[in-house]
């Protein structure tokens, strides 16, 4: 209440949530993930076998574990991106897409002691999958922040800005 006037706020006072990511970004990340998946499969199934055979027994086990971690990261990324596509196309409601089971799955970090013993190509693929996973995780985490309820004061500021034709107060 100010000067005897009562301000009533409704849902129209709340700024509309902006799309977390665009279809173009989803498609770009999906393409990157699929190319990385193909490259990892090719290396770990074919070319990497020869390099793995030259490693010490402990490093061979680490090589196998890291190949599974790369695959897991990529599969979590692809599943998350397909969920985002489904949300964008309306197949899944936005609220349904925010459920915990639809979030980006957890992927284990790489052990630096193992990483250092691996061939350069394996290191590159591990690094690329970890980097892509980290970028997608930031998007996934950012979506929760966008859904946080806004304070009444910020809603009022948004209403004032709209009333003043986009000018800041």
Coordinates of C-alpha atoms in Angstrom, one line a residue:
X1 CA 0.0 0.0 0.0
X2 CA 1.3 3.4 -0.9
X3 CA -0.5 6.8 -0.6
X4 CA -3.7 5.0 0.2
X5 CA -3.5 2.9 -3.0
X6 CA -3.4 -0.9 -2.8
X7 CA -1.3 -2.7 -5.4
X8 CA -2.6 -6.1 -6.3
X9 CA -0.3 -8.3 -8.2
X10 CA -1.3 -11.3 -10.2
X11 CA 0.4 -13.7 -12.6
X12 CA 0.6 -11.0 -15.3
X13 CA 3.0 -9.1 -13.0
X14 CA 5.4 -11.9 -13.1
X15 CA 7.8 -11.9 -16.1
X16 CA 7.3 -14.8 -18.4
X17 CA 10.0 -17.4 -18.1
X18 CA 12.4 -17.3 -21.1
X19 CA 13.3 -20.4 -22.9
X20 CA 16.4 -21.9 -21.3
X21 CA 17.9 -23.0 -24.5
X22 CA 17.0 -22.7 -28.2
X23 CA 16.2 -25.4 -30.6
X24 CA 19.3 -24.4 -32.5
X25 CA 21.5 -25.0 -29.4
X26 CA 19.8 -28.3 -28.7
X27 CA 20.5 -29.4 -32.3
X28 CA 24.1 -28.2 -32.2
X29 CA 24.8 -30.0 -28.9
X30 CA 23.0 -33.2 -30.2
X31 CA 25.2 -33.2 -33.3
X32 CA 28.3 -32.7 -31.3
X33 CA 27.3 -35.5 -28.9
X34 CA 26.5 -37.9 -31.7
X35 CA 29.8 -37.2 -33.5
X36 CA 31.7 -37.7 -30.3
X37 CA 29.9 -40.9 -29.6
X38 CA 30.8 -42.2 -33.0
X39 CA 34.4 -41.2 -32.6
X40 CA 34.6 -42.7 -29.1
X41 CA 33.0 -46.0 -30.3
X42 CA 35.4 -46.2 -33.2
X43 CA 38.4 -45.5 -31.1
X44 CA 37.6 -47.7 -28.1
X45 CA 36.3 -50.6 -30.2
X46 CA 39.0 -50.6 -32.9
X47 CA 42.1 -48.3 -32.9
X48 CA 42.2 -48.2 -29.1
X49 CA 42.5 -51.9 -28.7
X50 CA 46.1 -51.9 -30.0
X51 CA 47.0 -49.0 -27.7
X52 CA 45.3 -50.7 -24.8
X53 CA 47.3 -53.9 -25.3
X54 CA 50.6 -51.9 -24.8
X55 CA 49.5 -50.6 -21.4
X56 CA 50.4 -52.0 -18.0
X57 CA 47.6 -54.1 -16.4
X58 CA 46.5 -51.3 -14.0
X59 CA 46.3 -48.9 -16.9
X60 CA 44.4 -51.4 -19.1
X61 CA 41.7 -51.6 -16.4
X62 CA 41.7 -47.8 -16.2
X63 CA 41.4 -47.6 -20.0
X64 CA 38.3 -49.9 -19.9
X65 CA 36.8 -47.9 -17.0
X66 CA 37.4 -44.6 -18.7
X67 CA 35.8 -45.8 -22.0
X68 CA 32.7 -46.7 -20.0
X69 CA 32.7 -43.3 -18.4
X70 CA 32.9 -41.6 -21.8
X71 CA 30.0 -43.7 -23.0
X72 CA 28.0 -42.9 -19.9
X73 CA 28.6 -39.2 -20.2
X74 CA 27.5 -39.2 -23.8
X75 CA 24.4 -41.3 -23.2
X76 CA 23.3 -38.9 -20.3
X77 CA 23.9 -35.9 -22.6
X78 CA 21.9 -37.5 -25.5
X79 CA 19.0 -38.5 -23.2
X80 CA 18.9 -35.0 -21.8
X81 CA 18.9 -33.4 -25.2
X82 CA 16.2 -35.6 -26.5
X83 CA 14.1 -34.6 -23.5
X84 CA 14.7 -30.9 -24.3
X85 CA 13.6 -31.6 -27.9
X86 CA 10.5 -33.3 -26.6
X87 CA 9.7 -30.2 -24.4
X88 CA 10.4 -27.8 -27.3
X89 CA 8.0 -29.8 -29.6
X90 CA 5.3 -30.1 -27.0
X91 CA 5.5 -33.8 -26.6
X92 CA 6.4 -33.4 -22.9
X93 CA 5.1 -30.6 -20.7
X94 CA 7.8 -28.2 -19.4
X95 CA 6.9 -29.2 -15.8
X96 CA 7.3 -32.9 -16.7
X97 CA 10.7 -32.2 -18.2
X98 CA 11.9 -30.7 -14.9
X99 CA 11.2 -33.9 -13.0
X100 CA 14.4 -35.4 -11.4
X101 CA 14.4 -38.5 -13.6
X102 CA 14.5 -36.3 -16.7
X103 CA 17.4 -34.2 -15.5
X104 CA 21.0 -34.8 -16.7
X105 CA 22.2 -38.0 -15.1
X106 CA 25.3 -38.2 -12.9
X107 CA 28.6 -39.1 -14.5
X108 CA 31.7 -40.1 -12.6
X109 CA 34.8 -37.9 -12.9
X110 CA 38.0 -39.2 -14.4
X111 CA 40.8 -40.2 -12.1
X112 CA 43.8 -38.0 -12.9
X113 CA 46.3 -40.8 -12.0
X114 CA 44.6 -43.1 -14.5
X115 CA 44.2 -40.3 -17.1
X116 CA 47.9 -39.5 -17.2
X117 CA 48.7 -43.2 -18.1
X118 CA 46.4 -43.3 -21.1
X119 CA 47.3 -42.8 -24.7
X120 CA 46.8 -39.2 -26.1
X121 CA 43.7 -40.1 -28.2
X122 CA 42.0 -41.6 -25.2
X123 CA 42.9 -38.5 -23.2
X124 CA 41.4 -36.3 -25.9
X125 CA 38.1 -38.2 -26.0
X126 CA 37.9 -38.2 -22.2
X127 CA 38.5 -34.5 -22.1
X128 CA 36.0 -33.8 -24.9
X129 CA 33.3 -35.9 -23.2
X130 CA 33.9 -34.2 -19.8
X131 CA 33.8 -30.7 -21.4
X132 CA 30.6 -31.4 -23.3
X133 CA 29.0 -32.9 -20.1
X134 CA 30.1 -29.8 -18.1
X135 CA 28.5 -27.5 -20.7
X136 CA 25.2 -29.4 -20.7
X137 CA 25.2 -29.6 -16.9
X138 CA 25.4 -25.8 -16.7
X139 CA 22.4 -25.7 -18.9
X140 CA 20.5 -28.2 -16.8
X141 CA 21.4 -26.5 -13.6
X142 CA 20.5 -23.1 -15.0
X143 CA 17.0 -24.3 -15.8
X144 CA 16.3 -24.7 -12.1
X145 CA 17.3 -21.2 -11.4
X146 CA 15.0 -19.8 -14.1
X147 CA 12.1 -21.6 -12.4
X148 CA 12.7 -20.0 -8.9
X149 CA 9.8 -17.9 -7.9
X150 CA 10.4 -14.2 -8.3
X151 CA 10.1 -11.8 -5.4
X152 CA 7.1 -9.5 -5.3
X153 CA 9.5 -6.5 -5.4
X154 CA 11.0 -7.7 -8.7
X155 CA 7.6 -8.4 -10.1
X156 CA 6.5 -4.8 -9.3
X157 CA 9.7 -3.5 -11.0
X158 CA 8.8 -5.5 -14.1
X159 CA 5.3 -4.1 -14.1
X160 CA 6.7 -0.6 -13.8
X161 CA 9.1 -1.2 -16.6
X162 CA 6.4 -2.5 -18.9
X163 CA 4.2 0.5 -17.9
X164 CA 7.0 2.9 -18.8
X165 CA 7.5 1.4 -22.2
X166 CA 10.6 -0.6 -21.4
X167 CA 12.5 2.3 -19.8
X168 CA 14.3 1.3 -16.7
X169 CA 13.3 2.8 -13.4

